[in-house]
Backbone as numpy.savetxt, mean C-alpha at the origin, in Angstrom:
# Nx Ny Nz CAx CAy CAz Cx Cy Cz
3.20 31.83 0.79 3.68 30.39 -0.05 2.26 30.64 -1.31
2.89 31.01 -2.83 1.80 30.76 -3.43 1.58 29.20 -3.82
0.65 28.85 -4.61 0.21 27.29 -4.82 1.38 26.85 -5.71
1.71 27.55 -6.66 2.74 26.96 -7.51 4.01 26.82 -6.60
4.59 27.93 -6.07 5.90 27.33 -5.24 5.49 26.41 -4.04
4.49 26.09 -3.65 4.05 24.56 -2.99 4.46 23.65 -3.20
3.86 23.32 -4.99 4.26 22.59 -5.53 5.65 22.09 -6.36
6.27 23.14 -6.37 7.84 23.43 -6.67 8.75 22.63 -5.87
7.94 23.54 -4.45 9.14 23.12 -3.48 8.88 21.25 -3.36
7.62 21.16 -2.85 7.23 19.32 -2.74 8.17 18.60 -3.93
7.80 19.29 -5.05 9.03 18.14 -6.21 10.40 18.37 -6.11
10.49 19.36 -5.79 12.43 19.59 -5.61 12.74 18.28 -4.37
11.70 18.48 -3.01 12.25 17.83 -2.33 12.14 15.88 -2.39
11.17 15.92 -3.40 10.84 14.32 -3.72 11.85 13.91 -4.40
12.18 15.19 -5.58 13.40 14.50 -6.58 14.77 14.45 -5.63
15.03 15.18 -4.63 16.35 15.27 -3.91 16.08 13.90 -3.27
15.13 13.41 -2.72 15.18 12.52 -1.67 15.20 11.03 -2.61
14.74 11.39 -3.87 14.67 10.13 -4.89 16.16 10.13 -5.35
16.90 10.91 -5.18 18.18 10.85 -5.85 19.46 10.19 -4.70
18.68 9.94 -3.80 19.53 9.49 -2.60 18.75 7.85 -2.42
18.39 7.45 -3.50 17.61 5.98 -3.28 18.78 4.89 -2.75
20.21 5.08 -2.91 20.79 4.17 -2.40 20.54 4.09 -0.60
20.33 5.46 0.13 20.30 5.74 1.15 18.98 5.01 1.74
18.24 5.72 1.12 16.80 5.13 2.16 16.96 3.97 1.18
16.97 2.90 0.10 16.48 1.80 -0.02 17.39 0.83 1.09
18.90 1.01 1.59 19.42 0.36 2.38 18.74 0.61 3.59
18.39 1.72 4.14 17.91 2.15 5.85 16.65 1.20 5.32
15.86 1.29 4.59 14.77 0.25 4.66 14.83 -1.05 4.74
15.87 -1.57 4.16 15.85 -3.08 4.07 16.77 -3.16 5.83
17.36 -2.25 6.21 17.87 -2.72 7.42 16.65 -2.70 8.39
15.77 -1.72 7.95 14.56 -1.55 9.45 13.93 -2.99 9.23
14.03 -3.75 8.32 12.83 -5.16 7.94 14.08 -5.99 8.65
15.40 -5.85 8.14 16.37 -7.10 9.31 16.36 -6.57 10.45
16.12 -5.44 11.09 15.97 -5.34 12.55 14.71 -6.19 13.14
13.49 -5.85 12.35 12.19 -6.67 12.78 12.17 -7.97 12.82
13.23 -8.59 12.08 13.35 -9.82 12.40 14.58 -10.56 12.94
15.15 -9.61 13.57 16.49 -9.78 14.11 16.93 -11.06 15.16
17.72 -11.90 15.10 17.57 -13.47 15.88 16.95 -14.17 15.71
15.78 -14.00 14.21 14.94 -15.08 13.72 15.72 -15.82 12.88
15.41 -17.02 13.22 15.65 -18.30 12.22 16.07 -18.48 10.72
14.55 -17.48 10.73 14.29 -18.05 9.11 14.04 -16.11 8.94
14.07 -15.38 9.55 14.13 -13.86 8.98 12.96 -13.45 8.44
13.06 -12.57 7.28 11.92 -11.99 6.59 10.90 -12.74 6.14
11.38 -14.27 5.94 10.72 -15.31 5.35 9.15 -15.66 6.16
9.46 -14.96 7.77 7.96 -14.81 8.29 6.85 -14.34 7.72
7.32 -13.24 6.76 6.43 -12.32 6.32 5.68 -13.43 5.18
6.09 -13.93 4.74 5.78 -15.06 3.57 4.85 -16.31 4.68
5.63 -16.69 5.45 4.85 -17.84 6.28 3.39 -17.25 6.95
3.77 -16.19 7.35 2.33 -15.60 8.10 1.19 -15.52 6.99
1.62 -15.16 5.94 0.55 -15.25 4.74 0.14 -16.59 4.66
1.01 -17.73 4.62 0.29 -18.70 4.10 0.00 -19.57 5.07
-0.18 -19.17 6.25 -0.91 -19.65 7.70 -2.15 -18.82 7.71
-2.12 -17.73 7.41 -3.50 -17.32 7.03 -4.64 -17.44 6.01
-3.96 -17.89 5.23 -4.54 -18.24 3.85 -5.13 -19.86 3.98
-4.13 -20.86 4.85 -4.39 -22.17 5.20 -5.53 -22.09 6.20
-5.69 -21.53 6.82 -6.67 -21.26 7.87 -7.99 -21.16 7.33
-7.64 -20.11 6.77 -8.95 -19.52 6.19 -9.58 -19.74 5.10
-8.39 -20.08 4.14 -9.05 -20.67 2.66 -10.26 -21.71 2.29
-9.61 -22.94 3.30 -10.87 -24.11 2.56 -12.24 -23.76 3.56
-12.09 -22.59 4.69 -13.47 -22.46 5.26 -14.15 -21.61 4.70
-13.53 -20.73 3.86 -14.34 -19.41 3.60 -14.80 -19.93 1.75
-13.86 -20.76 1.68 -13.83 -21.21 -0.12 -15.48 -22.07 0.10
-15.78 -22.55 0.80 -16.83 -23.90 1.02 -17.53 -22.37 1.14
-17.89 -21.67 2.08 -18.66 -20.55 2.40 -19.17 -19.80 1.15
-18.53 -19.49 0.68 -18.73 -18.71 -0.40 -18.85 -19.25 -1.69
-18.83 -21.16 -1.69 -19.18 -21.87 -3.17 -18.04 -21.79 -3.90
-16.67 -21.61 -3.81 -15.91 -20.81 -4.73 -14.95 -22.41 -4.20
-14.10 -23.05 -5.17 -13.10 -23.73 -5.51 -11.90 -23.42 -4.61
-11.13 -23.84 -3.96 -9.81 -23.58 -3.71 -9.09 -22.70 -4.65
-9.23 -23.29 -5.99 -8.51 -22.85 -7.17 -8.47 -21.29 -7.51
-10.01 -20.94 -7.06 -10.21 -19.61 -7.33 -10.19 -18.73 -6.49
-10.60 -19.51 -5.01 -10.57 -18.44 -3.59 -9.25 -18.36 -3.63
-8.38 -19.19 -3.28 -7.30 -19.30 -2.30 -6.25 -17.89 -3.34
-5.85 -17.90 -4.61 -5.31 -17.11 -5.34 -6.01 -15.39 -4.89
-7.30 -15.54 -4.85 -7.86 -13.98 -5.27 -7.61 -13.82 -3.34
-7.90 -14.23 -2.49 -7.13 -14.33 -1.12 -5.79 -13.61 -1.01
-4.90 -14.46 -1.28 -3.57 -14.03 -1.40 -3.43 -12.78 -2.09
-3.70 -12.43 -3.04 -3.18 -11.07 -3.38 -3.80 -10.25 -3.17
-5.19 -10.60 -2.49 -5.82 -9.30 -2.00 -5.27 -8.73 -0.61
-4.56 -10.03 -0.09 -3.96 -9.66 1.41 -2.41 -9.00 0.94
-2.12 -9.43 0.06 -0.96 -8.46 -0.08 -0.74 -7.49 -0.39
-2.05 -7.19 -1.41 -2.26 -5.78 -1.60 -2.77 -4.92 -0.77
-3.62 -5.15 0.03 -4.64 -4.60 1.25 -3.05 -4.31 2.54
-2.26 -5.25 2.39 -0.98 -5.20 3.61 -0.29 -3.89 3.48
0.07 -4.35 1.83 1.01 -2.94 1.42 0.39 -1.41 1.47
-0.81 -1.55 1.07 -1.41 -0.17 0.91 -1.70 0.39 2.43
-2.52 -0.75 3.39 -2.83 -0.30 4.75 -1.56 -0.03 5.43
-0.46 -0.25 5.40 0.29 -0.30 5.74 1.27 0.54 5.94
1.52 1.26 4.59 1.85 2.58 4.20 1.01 3.63 5.02
-0.57 3.75 4.75 -1.27 4.72 5.53 -1.17 4.64 6.93
-0.61 3.44 7.74 -0.56 3.52 9.22 0.73 4.05 9.59
2.09 3.56 8.49 2.72 3.76 8.99 3.34 5.24 8.80
2.96 5.95 8.00 2.56 7.37 7.54 2.19 8.17 8.09
1.26 7.66 9.39 0.38 8.31 10.88 1.91 8.59 11.70
2.83 7.91 11.70 3.85 8.35 12.42 5.24 8.30 12.57
4.99 8.74 11.02 6.76 8.46 10.43 7.29 9.06 11.17
7.30 10.73 11.21 7.75 12.20 11.55 8.02 12.20 12.78
6.79 11.64 13.68 7.03 11.30 14.76 8.24 10.23 15.43
7.88 9.05 14.74 9.22 8.24 15.16 10.75 8.62 14.47
10.53 9.23 13.56 12.07 9.70 12.95 12.49 11.46 13.19
11.38 11.72 14.50 11.55 13.49 14.95 13.14 13.74 15.43
14.18 12.81 15.56 15.32 12.99 16.02 16.16 13.21 14.54
15.57 12.42 13.90 16.77 12.57 12.55 16.27 13.87 11.71
14.98 14.29 11.94 14.91 15.50 11.03 15.25 16.71 11.63
15.56 16.62 13.08 15.84 17.73 13.68 17.57 18.00 13.44
18.07 16.92 13.46 20.03 16.96 13.62 20.35 16.09 12.45
19.71 16.15 11.09 20.25 15.57 10.03 19.77 16.25 8.73
20.47 16.94 7.85 20.33 17.81 6.46 20.05 16.42 5.74
18.44 15.89 5.42 17.85 15.38 4.46 16.65 15.63 4.39
16.44 15.52 3.05 15.23 15.73 2.20 13.86 15.20 3.32
12.86 15.98 3.67 11.78 15.24 4.61 11.05 14.18 3.85
11.23 13.88 2.26 10.36 12.96 1.67 11.21 11.38 1.77
12.63 11.84 2.51 13.58 10.50 2.31 12.65 9.63 3.40
12.06 10.14 4.38 11.40 8.97 5.24 10.21 8.42 4.76
9.66 9.31 3.71 8.47 8.51 3.37 8.70 7.31 2.11
10.06 7.62 1.05 10.41 6.56 0.88 11.21 5.29 1.41
11.88 5.60 2.44 12.07 4.59 3.36 10.80 3.71 3.37
9.74 4.14 4.30 8.73 3.30 4.67 8.13 2.54 3.27
8.07 3.13 2.12 7.38 2.94 0.97 8.01 1.84 0.52
9.27 1.83 0.55 10.65 0.81 -0.12 10.56 -0.45 0.62
10.12 -0.29 2.32 10.48 -1.34 3.18 9.06 -2.03 3.04
7.68 -1.38 2.77 6.35 -2.11 2.50 5.94 -2.62 1.58
7.20 -2.32 0.28 7.08 -2.78 -1.04 8.11 -3.83 -0.78
9.12 -4.40 -0.29 9.76 -5.64 -0.02 8.86 -6.30 0.44
8.06 -5.87 1.95 7.10 -7.28 2.36 6.20 -7.38 1.24
5.57 -6.81 0.42 4.67 -7.13 -0.49 5.27 -8.23 -1.73
6.46 -7.71 -1.86 7.19 -8.95 -2.67 7.32 -9.89 -1.87
7.64 -10.57 -1.18 7.90 -11.30 -0.35 6.34 -12.29 0.15
5.29 -11.34 -0.34 3.88 -12.08 -0.10 3.57 -12.51 -1.21
4.15 -11.75 -2.43 3.49 -11.87 -3.98 4.29 -13.33 -4.22
5.29 -13.75 -3.47 6.06 -15.18 -3.89 5.15 -15.96 -3.66
4.36 -15.96 -2.84 3.69 -17.18 -2.17 2.46 -17.26 -3.12
1.87 -16.33 -3.94 1.20 -16.21 -5.16 1.78 -17.48 -6.12
3.00 -16.80 -6.49 3.94 -17.45 -7.58 4.11 -19.04 -7.22
4.17 -19.20 -5.90 4.59 -20.72 -5.28 3.11 -21.40 -5.68
2.29 -20.48 -5.39 0.55 -21.26 -5.68 0.09 -21.44 -7.28
0.95 -20.83 -8.07 0.61 -20.80 -9.55 0.51 -22.71 -9.98
1.16 -23.47 -9.66 0.99 -24.67 -10.17 -0.35 -25.16 -9.83
-1.07 -24.82 -8.90 -2.24 -25.23 -8.10 -3.57 -24.38 -9.30
-3.07 -23.27 -9.83 -4.19 -22.54 -10.76 -3.68 -22.67 -12.04
-4.60 -21.80 -13.22 -4.29 -21.72 -14.13 -3.89 -20.73 -14.36
-2.66 -20.83 -15.36 -1.54 -19.27 -15.46 -2.32 -18.60 -16.21
-2.31 -17.49 -15.75 -2.83 -16.08 -16.78 -2.01 -15.82 -18.27
-2.43 -15.77 -19.27 -1.73 -14.75 -20.27 -0.72 -13.87 -19.60
0.38 -14.01 -20.83 1.55 -13.06 -20.05 0.79 -11.74 -20.08
0.33 -11.19 -21.01 -0.24 -9.75 -21.38 -1.19 -9.44 -20.13
-2.12 -10.45 -19.27 -2.49 -9.99 -18.36 -1.67 -9.28 -17.34
-0.37 -10.34 -17.14 0.63 -9.54 -16.22 1.19 -8.12 -16.26
1.22 -8.18 -18.01 2.34 -6.80 -17.99 0.71 -5.76 -17.49
-0.72 -5.78 -17.54 -1.53 -4.86 -17.16 -1.78 -4.62 -15.76
-1.28 -6.14 -14.80 -0.83 -6.00 -13.70 -0.16 -5.24 -12.99
1.11 -5.18 -13.62 2.17 -4.47 -13.58 2.20 -2.93 -13.51
1.23 -2.68 -14.37 1.25 -1.28 -14.77 -0.20 -1.38 -13.68
-1.07 -1.70 -13.12 -1.96 -1.37 -11.81 -1.44 -1.18 -10.76
0.62 -2.08 -10.59 0.87 -2.15 -9.71 1.99 -0.96 -9.41
2.05 0.01 -10.88 2.89 1.04 -10.52 1.63 2.36 -10.14
0.35 2.06 -10.42 -0.59 3.12 -10.20 -0.64 2.99 -8.75
-0.68 1.76 -7.69 -1.17 1.70 -6.09 0.24 2.36 -5.91
1.14 1.98 -6.50 2.54 2.81 -5.98 2.41 4.00 -5.84
1.98 4.83 -7.20 2.22 6.39 -6.99 0.97 6.75 -5.96
0.00 5.69 -6.29 -1.23 6.46 -4.87 -0.54 6.31 -3.34
0.16 5.49 -3.22 0.67 5.48 -1.92 1.53 6.24 -1.28
3.01 7.11 -2.57 3.59 8.10 -2.42 2.45 9.36 -2.04
1.53 9.76 -2.42 0.90 10.82 -1.99 0.07 10.68 -1.16
-0.40 9.37 -0.75 -0.86 9.35 0.69 0.27 9.30 1.56
0.86 9.18 1.55 2.01 9.02 2.24 2.69 10.37 2.63
2.80 11.37 1.62 2.60 12.44 2.16 1.61 13.32 2.68
0.29 13.01 2.06 -0.75 13.70 2.94 -0.44 13.19 4.55
-0.87 11.85 4.83 -1.44 11.74 5.89 -0.10 12.12 6.71
1.14 11.85 6.28 2.21 12.23 7.36 2.46 13.62 7.75
1.96 14.58 6.69 1.64 15.66 7.22 0.91 16.27 8.28
-0.42 15.66 7.91 -1.80 15.92 8.74 -1.11 15.22 10.30
-0.80 14.33 10.24 -0.39 13.10 11.61 0.69 13.99 11.94
1.45 14.65 11.64 2.35 15.72 12.19 1.97 16.67 13.09
1.12 17.17 12.57 0.05 18.15 13.28 -0.69 17.76 14.60
-1.25 16.67 13.93 -2.47 16.35 14.78 -2.31 14.69 14.99
-1.80 14.43 16.23 -1.65 13.07 16.62 -2.36 12.16 16.95
-3.74 12.31 16.75 -4.21 11.40 16.65 -5.27 10.90 15.79
-4.81 11.56 14.74 -4.81 10.87 13.44 -4.84 9.39 12.96
-3.43 9.21 13.61 -2.81 7.32 13.45 -4.18 6.44 14.25
-4.33 6.80 15.31 -5.65 6.01 16.10 -6.82 6.00 15.12
-7.26 7.03 14.62 -8.55 7.55 13.87 -8.13 6.27 12.66
-7.39 6.41 11.90 -7.24 5.55 10.61 -7.01 4.14 11.25
-6.27 3.85 12.62 -6.27 2.51 12.41 -7.96 2.03 12.59
-8.96 2.62 13.22 -10.33 2.05 13.47 -11.29 1.88 12.17
-10.60 3.21 11.34 -11.29 3.04 10.30 -10.61 2.10 9.18
-9.50 1.67 9.09 -9.23 0.41 8.52 -9.42 -0.62 8.97
-10.09 -0.76 9.91 -10.50 -2.07 10.38 -11.92 -2.39 9.59
-12.30 -1.45 9.83 -13.93 -1.16 8.99 -13.85 -1.80 7.69
-12.66 -0.98 7.11 -12.68 -0.85 5.64 -12.14 -2.08 5.16
-11.64 -3.02 6.08 -10.97 -4.43 5.64 -12.27 -5.01 4.92
-13.72 -5.01 6.30 -14.14 -6.23 5.95 -14.97 -5.92 5.12
-15.09 -4.58 4.69 -16.15 -4.26 3.30 -15.43 -3.82 1.93
-14.43 -4.41 2.02 -13.71 -4.52 1.13 -13.33 -5.81 0.29
-13.68 -6.52 -0.80 -13.46 -7.87 -1.13 -12.16 -8.57 -1.13
-11.98 -8.72 -0.17 -10.25 -9.33 0.18 -10.59 -10.67 0.63
-11.42 -10.87 1.36 -11.34 -12.07 1.89 -12.96 -12.70 1.27
-13.64 -11.71 1.16 -15.01 -12.33 0.03 -14.80 -12.29 -1.47
-15.36 -12.60 -2.19 -15.54 -11.82 -3.63 -16.97 -11.21 -4.13
-16.85 -10.14 -5.00 -18.01 -9.44 -5.22 -19.29 -10.01 -5.54
-19.13 -11.00 -6.25 -19.73 -11.73 -6.57 -20.84 -12.24 -6.14
-20.39 -12.78 -4.46 -20.89 -13.52 -3.52 -22.00 -12.78 -2.83
-21.97 -11.17 -2.85 -22.82 -10.49 -2.30 -23.75 -10.12 -2.93
-25.09 -10.15 -2.35 -26.48 -9.69 -3.21 -26.36 -8.45 -3.97
-25.89 -7.30 -3.26 -26.09 -5.88 -3.27 -24.52 -5.30 -2.85
-23.63 -5.88 -4.22 -22.13 -5.29 -3.52 -22.15 -3.79 -4.32
-22.72 -3.41 -5.35 -22.11 -2.64 -5.86 -21.96 -1.34 -5.13
-22.77 -1.05 -4.20 -22.52 0.23 -3.76 -20.96 0.37 -2.79
-21.20 -1.35 -2.37 -19.55 -1.47 -1.42 -18.86 -1.32 -2.41
-18.63 -1.64 -3.36 -17.18 -1.96 -4.55 -17.33 -0.46 -5.08
-18.44 0.19 -5.56 -18.13 1.12 -6.87 -17.71 2.29 -6.20
-18.20 2.57 -4.99 -17.58 3.92 -3.91 -16.46 3.32 -2.86
-15.77 2.39 -3.16 -14.83 1.99 -2.40 -13.54 2.06 -3.19
-12.17 3.18 -2.75 -11.29 3.40 -3.16 -10.36 2.41 -3.14
-10.47 1.33 -1.86 -9.20 0.53 -2.06 -9.46 -0.68 -2.69
-10.96 -1.39 -3.09 -11.32 -1.99 -3.99 -10.73 -1.98 -5.42
-10.99 -0.59 -5.86 -10.49 -0.13 -7.38 -9.09 -0.14 -7.48
-8.24 0.24 -6.28 -6.51 0.16 -6.07 -6.09 -1.24 -6.68
-7.07 -2.28 -5.72 -6.56 -3.65 -5.64 -7.00 -4.08 -6.77
-8.19 -3.70 -7.60 -8.45 -4.75 -8.37 -7.72 -4.17 -10.09
-7.28 -3.51 -9.82 -6.49 -2.69 -11.00 -5.25 -3.67 -11.10
-4.58 -4.40 -10.09 -3.63 -5.10 -10.02 -4.16 -6.63 -9.70
-5.25 -7.16 -8.77 -5.61 -8.61 -8.96 -6.38 -9.01 -10.24
-6.84 -8.01 -10.47 -8.01 -8.99 -11.33 -6.90 -9.65 -12.90
-6.04 -9.02 -13.27 -5.28 -9.68 -14.35 -4.72 -10.74 -13.88
-4.20 -10.93 -12.48 -3.54 -12.03 -12.25 -4.09 -13.35 -12.04
-5.39 -12.80 -12.00 -6.67 -13.93 -11.86 -6.85 -14.43 -13.23
-6.52 -13.88 -14.32 -7.21 -13.99 -15.64 -8.28 -13.59 -16.16
-8.84 -12.49 -15.25 -9.79 -11.51 -15.32 -9.44 -10.07 -15.96
-10.13 -8.95 -15.96 -9.88 -7.68 -16.55 -10.14 -6.89 -15.54
-9.80 -5.63 -14.81 -10.37 -5.07 -13.94 -11.00 -3.70 -15.00
-12.59 -3.42 -14.60 -13.18 -2.38 -15.02 -12.49 -1.09 -15.35
-13.05 -0.47 -16.61 -12.71 1.11 -17.13 -13.04 1.74 -15.64
-14.19 1.39 -15.11 -14.33 2.19 -13.92 -13.24 2.15 -12.68
-12.75 0.83 -12.60 -11.62 0.76 -11.53 -10.30 1.71 -11.97
-10.25 1.93 -13.30 -9.04 2.61 -13.75 -9.08 4.24 -13.35
-10.09 4.35 -13.68 -10.60 5.96 -13.86 -10.51 6.23 -12.26
-11.16 5.38 -11.67 -11.29 5.87 -9.87 -9.91 5.90 -9.88
-8.88 4.90 -9.92 -7.82 4.91 -9.16 -6.69 5.92 -9.65
-7.03 6.39 -11.27 -6.60 7.42 -11.98 -6.98 8.95 -11.23
-7.86 8.68 -10.82 -8.34 9.98 -10.61 -8.01 10.36 -9.15
-8.44 9.59 -8.45 -7.88 9.56 -7.00 -6.17 10.06 -7.18
-5.61 9.30 -7.65 -4.15 9.57 -8.05 -4.00 11.13 -8.50
-4.63 11.72 -9.41 -4.32 13.17 -9.91 -4.81 14.31 -8.34
-5.73 13.77 -8.35 -6.09 15.12 -7.30 -5.68 14.61 -6.15
-5.11 13.45 -5.51 -4.49 13.13 -4.35 -3.16 13.81 -4.22
-2.26 13.80 -5.37 -0.95 14.21 -5.95 -1.09 15.91 -5.75
-2.29 16.57 -5.98 -2.34 18.08 -6.28 -2.32 18.22 -5.02
-3.31 18.08 -3.92 -3.62 18.19 -2.96 -2.43 17.78 -1.92
-1.58 16.86 -2.05 -0.81 16.56 -1.19 0.51 17.52 -1.33
1.03 17.71 -2.72 2.18 18.84 -3.29 1.93 19.59 -2.52
0.61 20.43 -2.41 0.37 21.86 -1.85 0.23 22.15 -0.81
-0.62 20.90 0.08 -0.13 21.01 1.78 1.42 20.93 2.14
2.06 19.77 1.41 3.29 19.17 2.02 4.15 20.63 1.74
4.36 20.63 0.45 4.96 22.43 0.30 4.87 23.24 1.11
3.71 23.64 1.89 3.29 24.82 2.45 3.53 24.35 3.87
3.93 23.57 4.38 3.80 23.18 6.01 4.89 22.05 6.32
5.73 21.89 5.20 6.93 20.72 5.63 7.90 21.39 6.47
7.55 22.82 6.63 8.98 23.53 7.28 8.86 23.56 8.81
7.60 23.49 9.12 6.84 23.52 10.41 6.85 22.12 11.18
7.32 21.16 10.21 7.12 19.69 10.83 8.00 19.43 12.18
9.30 19.87 12.20 9.99 19.91 13.32 9.76 20.70 14.66
8.90 21.89 14.32 8.09 22.26 15.61 6.90 21.79 16.26
6.06 20.81 14.74 5.20 20.23 15.54 5.32 18.94 16.36
6.28 18.12 16.22 6.78 16.93 16.67 7.60 17.09 17.91
């Protein structure tokens, strides 16, 4: 199968799955409801868990980094929301085909339907957590509207990256089932070296940690504008380059091996 045929096959699968948006959006929402079944407040636990985390760490780390709460708390909220979205997509992609194996073998659906399901489910969780930031707005200075538009563009680029990440990791993990455990350990380390609970300005030699950290660039193109700042051109170029290279690699890989997934799982 040629490279062009692989890319074409992957795009066709993605497009067909996208056309079934009513199906995967409903399934994604149902998955979230199942997670909080018989819970009194249901998915609102997503917001409450972030609030508890911010309240527990906010005052301590704000004082530790010599930052006011009005500066540190929104930085922490947005950082955690974006990190949770990206890292959850990564981890869930590593086991999506194993968990959905019975449907892959018995139901005729585009393979990427399951990528859209997990992406939509985690996007809903992200929106719940983003609502915490909106509720905190009265405590901070509201950034100009224009910055919010650029933040929306950053979020679109994050989602675009998450789609190819889902494709790439899902196909690799279907073949090598240990990938999920490896990713879990790597992400735990990456969390602490990414400016989420700390600010870049608080580190003496932070350039190498941020400049070569793709997670920082992805988070920054969204978070910076909502905090009244602006992301550097380096972050935009890094996020865009990662997106282009990642999409090409994933389309080729997925198109070449997607038909083998039922045999691997």
